[in-house]
Structures are given as C-alpha cells and as structure tokens.
Amino acid sequence: MSTSLELIASQRAFGGWHKRYRHRSDATGTEMTFAIYLPPQTAHGTKVPVLYWLSGLTCTDENFSTKAGAQRVAAEQGLALVMPDTSPRGDDVADDAAYDLGQGASFYVNATQAPWRSHYRMYDYVVEELPALIEAHFPVTAVRAISGHSMGGHGALMVALRNPGRYRSISAFSPIVNPSAVPWGQKAFNHYLGDDRTAWAAYDSCQLMESAGEMLPMLIDQGEQDSFLPEQLQPHILQEVAARRDWPLTLRMQPGYDHSYYFVASFIEDHLRFHAAYLA
Amino acid sequence: MSTSLELIASQRAFGGWHKRYRHRSDATGTEMTFAIYLPPQTAHGTKVPVLYWLSGLTCTDENFSTKAGAQRVAAEQGLALVMPDTSPRGDDVADDAAYDLGQGASFYVNATQAPWRSHYRMYDYVVEELPALIEAHFPVTAVRAISGHSMGGHGALMVALRNPGRYRSISAFSPIVNPSAVPWGQKAFNHYLGDDRTAWAAYDSCQLMESAGEMLPMLIDQGEQDSFLPEQLQPHILQEVAARRDWPLTLRMQPGYDHSYYFVASFIEDHLRFHAAYLA
C-alpha cells in the first residue's frame, strides 16, 4: 500500500487519540478526508478491532467525531473508530444545490451515470480502499463492525448485507432501509444509478436482506419523534423482512427522540457495547 | 417574575430534555438565549440542583450542549445544566471584528466604558437574572454549582469567588485565572472597564482568591498541550495563591490534552461527579 496519509489534526481524547487524515483515493479519484479514534489500548502496540461509522446527509467526518461521545465508550471497550467523509468533494467534483444530492450526499453507491460516475464511487471506497488503508497504517486488526446514521445507516446496512464476511455485526440509527421506495433514495438513485430499478436493488437493504446468505446480528434505534420517520425511514419494512427470515434484528423505537445527534449520543453506548460483544 | 420565555427547541437526550429558550433580559437590555438540560428525575416534578456552565471565546450556548457529552452524566446524577450565551448579541449591540472582544467575548463583566456599557452586563445576568429566571420557571432548587471553559472558566471562578453563598462548588477547564496579567484579559478589561486597574481587581480570580472569605471546593483541569497555556492561562498562579491560603483547590495537569472540546468531553464526567458530591 503506497498511499501516503497526510495528518491534518491529532487530539488527545479519553486517554486515546482522535486524528484526521487526508489522502489521495484511487476509488474516487479525489482527495478524501477521514478521522480515526485510536483507543488507549493501542499505545503499547496492541491491535484493536474497528467500528466503521457512516454519517448522514450534509455531514463530514466531524459531526459524529464531535457530537456523539463515542470515543468514551470506544476507549473503555478497546475499539478503534473510523469516520469517513460522506462523499468526494472539490471544485471538480459534480455537485447539486440541494442538500440531498451531490457533495455530502453520496448514498455510498458506485454511480454509473454522468456527471456523477467520474468520482462518486463511495461503495468501493468504504468497502475496499478505506479498510485496506486503515489496516496497513494503524494498530488495528481486520475484525470489523459497521454503523451509521440516516443516509449512513442505509450505507452501513447495505454494505454489510452485501459483504457479510467483512463484518461481525451491523447497527444503525434512523436508517433509510428501503431507499428504492422513498423520496430521498429515489432521487439519489435516479441521479447516480439511472432509471433502471434493477440497478437499485443492489443498494436497497430491504431487497438485500431478502436474499442475503449469512445473517449478521443487527441493532437499529429509531426515534419516534423523528420527522423523517413516516416518509423516508420506515424501519418496520425491514423488520417485516427480518421477521420472515428469522433474522437476528433488534429494532428499538425510542419514544420522544428525534433525528439529531442528541439521539445518537443518547444510545451510542448501547451500540458500541453491542458491537464489542461480537468483536471480542 | 413576569419575564416570558420563548421555547426555540426541545430535544430528548439521555432520558431527559435539552431545551433552548430566548427571553428579554433586563440586565443586558437585549434578547438572550440559553439552553437548559432537565434530567429524567424532573419528569415527575422532582426538583434538582443546577450546574451553570459558562463557555469560552466565540461560543454560544450550543458548543457545550452538543460537544461535551455532559447530559449523560447530568442524567445519571440528577443535575440540571444551564448554558447561557457568552454575550449579548444583535445589530444594535457593540461589536468588534476580533474574536476576543465584543459579541461572543463578554468576559462576564459589567462594562463601564462606552460603547460597551449599554449592553455588556453579563455579570449581573449570570449572577442574578438568569438564576432567578431558571428557579422561577423550571423544576430546580436554589442549590447551584458553576463551571466553565477558558473565558468561561474565568467567569465561573470569578463569579463564585465573589458570591460564595450562591454556589456550593466551583470547577473550570483551562481557565483564564489572572486576566489582569495576560493579553486576552488586559485587552478586554481595557475596553470594558477602562485603564484604571483597580476596577479590574473585582474580576480577577487570583486577586479575588487572596481576599475571599468562604473557601468553596474547586477543581481545575488543564491540558499540558494547550497552546494558550504559557501566555494566557497559567493556572499555577492561582495554585500559588491557593497554597498560601490552604484553599481546597485540585489542579490537574492533563498530559497531551489541548484546549478543545475533546479535552472538556474527556473530563466532564469527573467535574459533574465532583459537583454532585456537594450538591446532594
């Protein structure tokens, strides 16, 4: 692995180190930014498993890093956290004025349509390139889990359903579980993948779960006061598929909680403990 | 208390409620914004003690609210958190282009100099008006503690040293302990209080501690890699005063930590537990 990493920032947190890096990505053909939290256990060379976190619309690597409080639990459990950006970025990267398309809104697919296809290859980035980079440069094992929020919850479920051998466990907060059937997903998939809906199935967690082989343990939290719940999220659709297949899915509806990082922060400890049990 | 509070936002967090309010302030003659976290214990009418948090330069009520993770511990300990803004704001409020003067940089004084004196009365706001408002409108007791970061650490120490009867305990992260002797404080005090240094003494924690009567328990955390430590902060000066007076001050120098909210988040649990022991 010859990719060089440029350290942007390094800050002590909860006895470990929160670091941001920039690097040239083969997958996207752009520079990409990610953050990594290395828990105190790595100080003496101990390799630790990694939880990948995919963020939602409009986010960068910094939203989860600064607002979720996950480093505290990662330090306690001896997990590394890896937080990629939500899309390629730059003046030469296609974009759209809307918050739900273009930069900050990749939906973690490999785009096949112009003008998106030249850089929007976040599926390859998240599944292949980033873990290879992380495992080459940092004191981590190849034992992985994945989680995310909203669009990133979609990303986490979809990526792990397609690559069960690469992850031990899956979780999500307020995920878009059935993007082919809801406005956010339909808009993005039309732009990135074209109007042939057979191409959409490879990125739709409800459809992927129907035919998935290995059934990884899955935890989903959803706020009942989330304004996006009725139209965009609808986790009960995934729950119905899981029930038919006897899939080990725990869906928790949380009364009073909304779509914000106050919600994520309130339950991130449960998610990290859930993953830690399978990563040990 | 006839002041009316306008609810701006209410979000569930850690089983309690994080709320933001706007209100007309008699002290500043402007609208002011604050946030309050009400822990789950208040759901059934139980009154809880309050920790006031004063933020640093450039902050609003939102920095600590979103980044410190304090609500988790407040929920566990049954404390309310109150987070005021760091200054009056608005088009008719004096300001300066620099980050360390004017809006977002009140230094929690009552300004005596033009153009600041018409609205910059944050000392009165924090000591008198805000607690009266909180205690009239929310399920809290009049049992209080105070903490803060950087300029807000200065504010917390100074306010409690001048009003020991109003607080049970004091803490700070990276506080400006001796503003009369360092560039940030000298600039602000010159503008807000004029060049007569005898007026500065009432807002300088090192000078206040020399003559303070009641010795409240005090906890200070300071990152050793904080770039502001050698010139602006220098907590050892306060520690020397405390040693002469046998003051119950615990100053913890934290290796590797900087001035950021990653530092605050890493140790906020210790501070809330410290305060909770005196608030019970």
Coordinates of C-alpha atoms in Angstrom, one line a residue:
Chain A
M1 CA 0.0 0.0 0.0
S2 CA 1.9 3.1 -1.2
T3 CA -0.8 5.6 -0.4
S4 CA 0.5 8.4 1.8
L5 CA -1.6 9.8 4.6
E6 CA -1.4 13.5 5.5
L7 CA -2.1 14.1 9.1
I8 CA -4.4 17.2 9.5
A9 CA -5.0 17.1 13.2
S10 CA -4.3 15.0 16.3
Q11 CA -6.0 15.5 19.6
R12 CA -5.9 13.5 22.8
A13 CA -9.4 12.3 23.9
F14 CA -10.4 9.9 26.6
G15 CA -6.9 8.6 27.0
G16 CA -6.5 7.9 23.3
W17 CA -6.0 9.9 20.1
H18 CA -8.5 11.4 17.7
K19 CA -6.8 12.0 14.4
R20 CA -7.8 13.4 11.0
Y21 CA -6.1 12.5 7.7
R22 CA -6.3 13.4 4.1
H23 CA -5.2 11.1 1.3
R24 CA -5.5 10.5 -2.4
S25 CA -8.2 8.0 -3.1
D26 CA -8.0 5.6 -6.1
A27 CA -11.7 4.8 -5.8
T28 CA -13.0 8.4 -6.0
G29 CA -10.0 9.9 -7.9
T30 CA -10.1 12.8 -5.4
E31 CA -8.6 13.6 -2.1
M32 CA -10.6 12.1 0.8
T33 CA -10.7 13.0 4.5
F34 CA -11.3 10.6 7.3
A35 CA -11.0 10.6 11.1
I36 CA -9.8 7.8 13.3
Y37 CA -10.0 7.3 17.0
L38 CA -7.3 5.1 18.5
P39 CA -8.2 4.0 22.0
P40 CA -5.6 3.9 24.8
Q41 CA -5.1 0.2 24.4
T42 CA -3.1 0.9 21.1
A43 CA -0.5 2.9 22.9
H44 CA 1.7 -0.1 23.5
G45 CA 1.1 -1.7 20.1
T46 CA -2.0 -3.8 20.9
K47 CA -4.1 -4.2 17.8
V48 CA -7.8 -3.5 18.2
P49 CA -10.9 -4.2 16.1
V50 CA -12.5 -1.3 14.2
L51 CA -16.0 0.1 14.1
Y52 CA -16.7 2.0 10.8
W53 CA -19.2 4.8 11.1
L54 CA -21.0 6.2 8.1
S55 CA -22.6 9.7 8.5
G56 CA -25.8 11.2 7.1
L57 CA -26.7 13.8 4.6
T58 CA -24.7 17.1 4.8
C59 CA -22.2 15.6 7.3
T60 CA -18.4 15.4 7.1
D61 CA -16.2 13.2 9.3
E62 CA -16.6 15.8 12.1
N63 CA -20.3 15.6 13.1
F64 CA -20.0 12.2 14.7
S65 CA -16.5 12.9 15.9
T66 CA -17.5 16.0 17.9
K67 CA -21.1 15.2 18.9
A68 CA -21.7 11.5 19.5
G69 CA -19.4 11.0 22.5
A70 CA -18.4 7.6 21.1
Q71 CA -14.7 7.9 21.9
R72 CA -15.5 7.5 25.6
V73 CA -17.0 4.1 25.1
A74 CA -14.5 3.1 22.4
A75 CA -11.7 3.8 24.9
E76 CA -13.5 1.7 27.5
Q77 CA -14.1 -1.2 25.1
G78 CA -10.8 -1.1 23.2
L79 CA -12.3 -0.3 19.8
A80 CA -10.9 2.0 17.1
L81 CA -13.5 4.2 15.3
V82 CA -13.1 5.2 11.6
M83 CA -15.2 8.0 10.3
P84 CA -15.0 8.7 6.5
D85 CA -16.4 11.8 4.8
T86 CA -19.9 11.3 3.2
S87 CA -18.7 11.9 -0.4
P88 CA -15.9 13.1 -2.6
R89 CA -15.5 16.8 -2.5
G90 CA -13.8 19.6 -4.5
D91 CA -14.3 22.1 -7.2
D92 CA -14.0 19.5 -9.9
V93 CA -16.5 17.1 -8.3
A94 CA -20.1 17.2 -9.5
D95 CA -22.5 18.8 -7.1
D96 CA -26.0 20.0 -6.7
A97 CA -27.5 22.9 -4.7
A98 CA -29.9 20.5 -2.9
Y99 CA -28.7 19.1 0.5
D100 CA -29.7 15.5 -0.6
L101 CA -27.7 15.2 -3.8
G102 CA -24.0 15.5 -4.7
Q103 CA -21.3 16.5 -2.2
G104 CA -22.3 15.4 1.3
A105 CA -24.9 13.0 -0.1
S106 CA -23.2 10.1 -1.9
F107 CA -25.6 7.4 -0.6
Y108 CA -22.5 5.2 -0.6
V109 CA -23.0 3.9 -4.1
N110 CA -20.8 3.5 -7.2
A111 CA -22.5 5.9 -9.6
T112 CA -23.0 4.8 -13.1
Q113 CA -24.5 8.0 -14.6
A114 CA -22.9 11.2 -15.8
P115 CA -21.8 13.5 -14.3
W116 CA -21.6 11.5 -11.0
R117 CA -19.8 8.4 -12.2
S118 CA -16.3 10.0 -12.5
H119 CA -15.9 10.5 -8.7
Y120 CA -18.9 9.1 -6.8
R121 CA -17.5 5.6 -6.0
M122 CA -18.1 5.6 -2.3
Y123 CA -19.1 2.0 -2.2
D124 CA -15.7 0.9 -3.4
Y125 CA -14.1 3.4 -1.1
V126 CA -15.9 2.3 2.1
V127 CA -15.8 -1.5 1.3
E128 CA -12.3 -1.9 -0.1
E129 CA -10.0 1.1 -0.2
L130 CA -10.5 2.6 3.3
P131 CA -10.3 -0.6 5.3
A132 CA -7.1 -1.6 3.4
L133 CA -5.6 1.8 4.2
I134 CA -6.6 1.6 7.8
E135 CA -5.3 -1.9 8.3
A136 CA -2.0 -1.0 6.6
H137 CA -1.3 2.1 8.6
F138 CA -2.8 1.7 12.1
P139 CA -2.6 -0.7 15.0
V140 CA -5.9 -2.5 14.1
T141 CA -7.0 -6.0 13.3
A142 CA -9.1 -6.9 10.3
V143 CA -12.0 -7.6 12.6
R144 CA -14.7 -5.0 11.7
A145 CA -18.1 -3.8 12.5
I146 CA -20.2 -1.1 10.8
S147 CA -22.7 1.5 11.9
G148 CA -24.2 4.8 10.7
H149 CA -26.9 7.4 10.9
S150 CA -29.7 8.1 8.4
M151 CA -28.1 8.0 4.9
G152 CA -25.2 6.5 6.7
G153 CA -27.5 4.0 8.4
H154 CA -28.5 3.0 4.9
G155 CA -24.8 2.7 4.0
A156 CA -24.0 0.6 7.0
L157 CA -26.8 -1.9 6.5
M158 CA -26.3 -2.1 2.7
V159 CA -22.6 -2.5 2.8
A160 CA -22.7 -5.2 5.5
L161 CA -25.6 -7.1 3.8
R162 CA -23.6 -7.3 0.6
N163 CA -20.3 -8.2 2.4
P164 CA -21.2 -10.3 5.5
G165 CA -17.7 -11.9 5.5
R166 CA -16.1 -8.5 6.1
Y167 CA -18.1 -7.5 9.3
R168 CA -19.1 -9.2 12.5
S169 CA -22.1 -7.0 13.3
I170 CA -24.2 -4.2 12.0
S171 CA -26.1 -1.3 13.6
A172 CA -27.8 1.9 12.6
F173 CA -29.6 4.9 13.9
S174 CA -32.6 6.2 11.9
P175 CA -31.5 4.4 8.7
I176 CA -33.1 4.7 5.3
V177 CA -33.8 1.0 5.0
N178 CA -35.7 0.9 1.7
P179 CA -34.3 3.7 -0.4
S180 CA -35.9 2.4 -3.7
A181 CA -39.3 3.2 -2.2
V182 CA -38.8 6.6 -0.5
P183 CA -38.2 10.2 -1.9
W184 CA -34.6 10.6 -0.6
G185 CA -33.5 7.3 -2.1
Q186 CA -35.4 7.6 -5.3
K187 CA -34.0 11.0 -6.1
A188 CA -30.4 9.9 -5.4
F189 CA -30.7 6.5 -7.2
N190 CA -32.2 8.1 -10.3
H191 CA -29.3 10.5 -10.5
Y192 CA -26.5 8.1 -9.5
L193 CA -27.8 4.8 -11.0
G194 CA -30.3 5.8 -13.7
D195 CA -33.9 4.9 -14.0
D196 CA -33.5 1.1 -14.4
R197 CA -34.7 0.0 -11.0
T198 CA -33.0 -3.4 -11.3
A199 CA -29.7 -1.5 -10.7
W200 CA -31.2 0.0 -7.5
A201 CA -31.7 -3.4 -5.8
A202 CA -28.0 -3.8 -5.1
Y203 CA -28.2 -0.8 -2.8
D204 CA -31.5 -1.4 -1.1
S205 CA -31.3 -3.0 2.3
C206 CA -34.8 -4.4 2.3
Q207 CA -34.2 -6.2 -1.0
L208 CA -30.7 -7.3 0.0
M209 CA -32.0 -8.8 3.2
E210 CA -34.5 -10.9 1.3
S211 CA -31.7 -12.9 -0.4
A212 CA -28.7 -12.4 2.0
G213 CA -26.8 -15.5 3.0
E214 CA -25.1 -15.0 6.3
M215 CA -27.3 -13.4 8.9
L216 CA -25.2 -10.9 10.9
P217 CA -26.6 -9.6 14.2
M218 CA -28.2 -6.2 13.7
L219 CA -29.3 -3.4 16.1
I220 CA -31.4 -0.4 14.9
D221 CA -32.5 2.5 17.0
Q222 CA -35.2 4.8 15.7
G223 CA -36.7 7.9 17.4
E224 CA -40.4 8.1 17.4
Q225 CA -40.5 11.9 17.1
D226 CA -38.1 11.8 14.1
S227 CA -39.8 14.0 11.5
F228 CA -38.4 11.8 8.7
L229 CA -39.8 8.6 10.1
P230 CA -43.1 8.3 8.3
E231 CA -41.9 9.2 4.8
Q232 CA -38.2 8.5 4.5
L233 CA -37.2 5.9 7.1
Q234 CA -40.0 3.3 7.9
P235 CA -37.8 0.7 9.6
H236 CA -40.8 -1.5 10.1
I237 CA -40.4 -2.5 6.4
L238 CA -37.0 -4.0 7.2
Q239 CA -38.4 -5.5 10.4
E240 CA -41.0 -7.4 8.3
V241 CA -38.3 -8.9 6.1
A242 CA -36.3 -9.8 9.1
A243 CA -39.3 -11.5 10.8
R244 CA -39.9 -13.6 7.6
R245 CA -36.3 -14.7 7.6
D246 CA -35.9 -15.1 11.3
W247 CA -33.1 -12.6 11.1
P248 CA -31.4 -11.5 14.4
L249 CA -32.6 -7.9 14.2
T250 CA -33.4 -5.8 17.3
L251 CA -35.3 -2.7 16.3
R252 CA -35.9 -0.3 19.2
M253 CA -38.4 2.5 18.8
Q254 CA -37.3 5.3 21.2
P255 CA -40.2 7.5 22.5
G256 CA -39.7 11.2 22.2
Y257 CA -36.4 11.2 20.4
D258 CA -35.8 13.0 17.1
H259 CA -33.3 12.6 14.2
S260 CA -30.5 14.6 15.8
Y261 CA -27.1 13.8 17.3
Y262 CA -28.7 14.2 20.8
F263 CA -30.5 11.0 19.8
V264 CA -27.3 9.3 18.5
A265 CA -25.3 10.4 21.6
S266 CA -28.1 9.0 23.9
F267 CA -27.7 5.5 22.6
I268 CA -24.2 5.2 21.1
E269 CA -23.0 3.4 24.2
D270 CA -25.5 0.6 23.6
H271 CA -24.4 0.3 20.0
L272 CA -20.7 0.1 20.9
R273 CA -21.3 -2.5 23.6
F274 CA -23.4 -4.5 21.1
H275 CA -20.6 -4.5 18.6
A276 CA -17.9 -5.1 21.2
A277 CA -19.6 -8.4 22.1
Y278 CA -19.1 -9.7 18.6
L279 CA -15.7 -8.2 18.0
A280 CA -14.0 -9.8 21.0
Chain B
M1 CA -41.1 37.1 37.7
S2 CA -43.0 38.3 34.6
T3 CA -40.3 37.6 32.0
S4 CA -41.7 35.3 29.3
L5 CA -39.6 32.6 27.9
E6 CA -39.9 31.6 24.2
L7 CA -39.1 28.0 23.6
I8 CA -36.8 27.7 20.5
A9 CA -36.1 23.9 20.5
S10 CA -36.8 20.9 22.7
Q11 CA -35.0 17.6 22.2
R12 CA -35.0 14.4 24.1
A13 CA -31.5 13.4 25.3
F14 CA -30.4 10.7 27.8
G15 CA -33.9 10.2 29.1
G16 CA -34.3 13.9 29.8
W17 CA -34.9 17.1 27.8
H18 CA -32.5 19.5 26.2
K19 CA -34.2 22.9 25.6
R20 CA -33.3 26.3 24.2
Y21 CA -35.1 29.5 25.2
R22 CA -35.0 33.1 24.1
H23 CA -36.1 35.9 26.5
R24 CA -35.8 39.6 27.0
S25 CA -33.1 40.4 29.6
D26 CA -33.3 43.3 31.9
A27 CA -29.6 43.1 32.7
T28 CA -28.4 43.4 29.1
G29 CA -31.3 45.2 27.6
T30 CA -31.3 42.6 24.7
E31 CA -32.8 39.3 23.9
M32 CA -30.7 36.5 25.4
T33 CA -30.6 32.8 24.5
F34 CA -29.8 30.0 26.9
A35 CA -30.1 26.2 26.9
I36 CA -31.2 24.0 29.8
Y37 CA -30.9 20.3 30.3
L38 CA -33.5 18.8 32.5
P39 CA -32.6 15.3 33.7
P40 CA -35.1 12.4 33.8
Q41 CA -35.6 12.9 37.5
T42 CA -37.6 16.1 36.8
A43 CA -40.3 14.2 34.8
H44 CA -42.3 13.6 37.9
G45 CA -41.8 17.0 39.5
T46 CA -38.7 16.3 41.5
K47 CA -36.6 19.5 41.9
V48 CA -32.9 19.1 41.1
P49 CA -29.8 21.2 41.7
V50 CA -28.3 23.2 38.9
L51 CA -24.8 23.4 37.4
Y52 CA -24.3 26.6 35.5
W53 CA -21.8 26.4 32.6
L54 CA -20.0 29.4 31.1
S55 CA -18.5 29.0 27.7
G56 CA -15.4 30.4 26.1
L57 CA -14.5 32.9 23.4
T58 CA -16.6 32.6 20.2
C59 CA -19.0 30.2 21.7
T60 CA -22.8 30.3 22.0
D61 CA -24.9 28.0 24.2
E62 CA -24.5 25.3 21.6
N63 CA -20.9 24.4 21.8
F64 CA -21.0 22.8 25.3
S65 CA -24.5 21.5 24.6
T66 CA -23.5 19.5 21.5
K67 CA -19.9 18.6 22.2
A68 CA -19.2 17.9 25.9
G69 CA -21.5 14.9 26.5
A70 CA -22.4 16.4 29.8
Q71 CA -26.1 15.4 29.6
R72 CA -25.2 11.8 30.0
V73 CA -23.7 12.4 33.4
A74 CA -26.2 15.0 34.4
A75 CA -29.0 12.4 33.8
E76 CA -27.2 9.9 35.9
Q77 CA -26.5 12.3 38.7
G78 CA -29.9 14.1 38.6
L79 CA -28.5 17.6 37.9
A80 CA -29.9 20.3 35.6
L81 CA -27.4 22.1 33.3
V82 CA -27.8 25.7 32.3
M83 CA -25.8 27.1 29.5
P84 CA -26.1 30.8 28.7
D85 CA -24.7 32.6 25.7
T86 CA -21.4 34.2 26.1
S87 CA -22.5 37.8 25.4
P88 CA -25.5 39.9 24.3
R89 CA -25.9 39.9 20.6
G90 CA -27.7 41.8 17.9
D91 CA -27.2 44.5 15.3
D92 CA -27.6 47.2 17.9
V93 CA -25.0 45.6 20.3
A94 CA -21.5 46.9 20.1
D95 CA -19.0 44.5 18.5
D96 CA -15.5 44.2 17.2
A97 CA -14.0 42.2 14.3
A98 CA -11.6 40.4 16.6
Y99 CA -12.7 37.1 18.1
D100 CA -11.6 38.1 21.6
L101 CA -13.7 41.3 22.0
G102 CA -17.4 42.1 21.7
Q103 CA -20.1 39.7 20.8
G104 CA -19.1 36.2 21.9
A105 CA -16.4 37.6 24.2
S106 CA -18.1 39.4 27.2
F107 CA -15.6 38.1 29.8
Y108 CA -18.7 38.1 32.1
V109 CA -18.2 41.6 33.4
N110 CA -20.4 44.6 33.8
A111 CA -18.8 47.0 31.3
T112 CA -18.4 50.7 32.5
Q113 CA -17.0 52.1 29.2
A114 CA -18.6 53.3 26.0
P115 CA -19.7 51.7 23.7
W116 CA -19.9 48.5 25.7
R117 CA -21.7 49.7 28.9
S118 CA -25.1 49.9 27.3
H119 CA -25.5 46.1 26.9
Y120 CA -22.4 44.2 28.2
R121 CA -23.7 43.5 31.7
M122 CA -23.2 39.7 31.7
Y123 CA -22.0 39.7 35.4
D124 CA -25.5 40.8 36.5
Y125 CA -27.1 38.4 34.0
V126 CA -25.2 35.3 35.2
V127 CA -25.2 36.1 38.9
E128 CA -28.7 37.4 39.4
E129 CA -31.1 37.5 36.5
L130 CA -30.5 34.1 34.9
P131 CA -30.7 32.0 38.2
A132 CA -33.9 33.9 39.2
L133 CA -35.4 33.1 35.8
I134 CA -34.4 29.4 36.0
E135 CA -35.6 29.0 39.5
A136 CA -39.0 30.6 38.7
H137 CA -39.7 28.6 35.6
F138 CA -38.1 25.1 35.9
P139 CA -38.2 22.2 38.4
V140 CA -34.9 23.1 40.1
T141 CA -33.8 24.0 43.6
A142 CA -31.7 27.1 44.5
V143 CA -28.7 24.8 45.1
R144 CA -26.1 25.8 42.5
A145 CA -22.7 25.0 41.2
I146 CA -20.7 26.7 38.4
S147 CA -18.2 25.6 35.8
G148 CA -16.8 26.8 32.5
H149 CA -14.1 26.7 29.9
S150 CA -11.3 29.2 29.1
M151 CA -13.0 32.7 29.2
G152 CA -15.9 30.8 30.8
G153 CA -13.5 29.2 33.3
H154 CA -12.5 32.7 34.3
G155 CA -16.2 33.6 34.5
A156 CA -17.0 30.6 36.7
L157 CA -14.1 31.1 39.1
M158 CA -14.7 34.9 39.3
V159 CA -18.4 34.7 39.8
A160 CA -18.2 32.1 42.5
L161 CA -15.3 33.8 44.3
R162 CA -17.4 36.9 44.6
N163 CA -20.6 35.1 45.5
P164 CA -19.6 32.1 47.6
G165 CA -23.1 32.0 49.2
R166 CA -24.7 31.4 45.9
Y167 CA -22.7 28.2 44.9
R168 CA -21.6 25.0 46.6
S169 CA -18.6 24.2 44.4
I170 CA -16.6 25.6 41.5
S171 CA -14.8 24.0 38.6
A172 CA -13.1 25.0 35.4
F173 CA -11.3 23.7 32.3
S174 CA -8.4 25.7 31.0
P175 CA -9.5 28.9 32.8
I176 CA -8.0 32.4 32.4
V177 CA -7.2 32.7 36.1
N178 CA -5.3 36.0 36.1
P179 CA -6.9 38.2 33.4
S180 CA -5.3 41.4 34.6
A181 CA -1.9 40.0 33.8
V182 CA -2.4 38.3 30.4
P183 CA -3.1 39.6 26.9
W184 CA -6.7 38.3 26.5
G185 CA -7.8 39.8 29.8
Q186 CA -5.9 43.0 29.5
K187 CA -7.4 43.8 26.1
A188 CA -10.9 43.0 27.3
F189 CA -10.7 44.8 30.6
N190 CA -9.2 47.9 29.0
H191 CA -12.2 48.1 26.6
Y192 CA -14.9 47.1 29.1
L193 CA -13.6 48.6 32.3
G194 CA -11.1 51.3 31.3
D195 CA -7.5 51.7 32.1
D196 CA -7.9 52.1 35.9
R197 CA -6.6 48.7 37.0
T198 CA -8.2 49.0 40.4
A199 CA -11.5 48.3 38.6
W200 CA -10.0 45.1 37.2
A201 CA -9.4 43.5 40.6
A202 CA -13.1 42.7 41.0
Y203 CA -12.9 40.4 38.0
D204 CA -9.5 38.8 38.6
S205 CA -9.7 35.4 40.2
C206 CA -6.2 35.4 41.5
Q207 CA -6.8 38.8 43.3
L208 CA -10.3 37.7 44.4
M209 CA -8.9 34.5 45.9
E210 CA -6.4 36.5 48.0
S211 CA -9.2 38.1 50.0
A212 CA -12.1 35.7 49.6
G213 CA -13.9 34.7 52.8
E214 CA -15.6 31.3 52.3
M215 CA -13.4 28.8 50.6
L216 CA -15.5 26.8 48.2
P217 CA -14.1 23.5 46.9
M218 CA -12.5 24.0 43.5
L219 CA -11.5 21.6 40.7
I220 CA -9.5 22.8 37.7
D221 CA -8.3 20.6 34.7
Q222 CA -5.7 22.0 32.3
G223 CA -4.3 20.3 29.2
E224 CA -0.5 20.3 29.0
Q225 CA -0.5 20.7 25.2
D226 CA -2.9 23.6 25.3
S227 CA -1.3 26.3 23.1
F228 CA -2.8 29.0 25.3
L229 CA -1.3 27.6 28.5
P230 CA 2.0 29.5 28.7
E231 CA 0.8 33.0 27.8
Q232 CA -3.0 33.3 28.6
L233 CA -3.8 30.7 31.2
Q234 CA -1.0 29.9 33.7
P235 CA -3.1 28.1 36.4
H236 CA -0.1 27.8 38.6
I237 CA -0.5 31.4 39.6
L238 CA -3.9 30.6 41.1
Q239 CA -2.4 27.4 42.6
E240 CA 0.2 29.5 44.4
V241 CA -2.5 31.7 45.9
A242 CA -4.5 28.7 46.9
A243 CA -1.4 27.1 48.6
R244 CA -0.8 30.2 50.6
R245 CA -4.4 30.2 51.8
D246 CA -4.7 26.5 52.2
W247 CA -7.6 26.6 49.7
P248 CA -9.2 23.3 48.7
L249 CA -8.1 23.6 45.1
T250 CA -7.3 20.5 43.0
L251 CA -5.4 21.4 39.8
R252 CA -4.9 18.6 37.4
M253 CA -2.4 18.9 34.6
Q254 CA -3.5 16.5 31.8
P255 CA -0.6 15.3 29.6
G256 CA -1.2 15.5 25.9
Y257 CA -4.5 17.4 26.0
D258 CA -5.2 20.6 24.2
H259 CA -7.8 23.5 24.6
S260 CA -10.6 21.8 22.6
Y261 CA -13.9 20.2 23.5
Y262 CA -12.3 16.8 23.1
F263 CA -10.4 17.8 26.3
V264 CA -13.6 19.0 28.0
A265 CA -15.5 15.9 27.0
S266 CA -12.8 13.7 28.3
F267 CA -13.1 15.0 31.9
I268 CA -16.6 16.5 32.2
E269 CA -17.7 13.3 34.0
D270 CA -15.2 13.9 36.8
H271 CA -16.4 17.5 37.1
L272 CA -20.1 16.6 37.3
R273 CA -19.3 13.9 39.9
F274 CA -17.2 16.5 41.9
H275 CA -20.1 18.9 41.9
A276 CA -22.7 16.3 42.6
A277 CA -21.0 15.4 45.8
Y278 CA -21.5 18.9 47.1
L279 CA -25.0 19.5 45.7
A280 CA -26.6 16.4 47.3

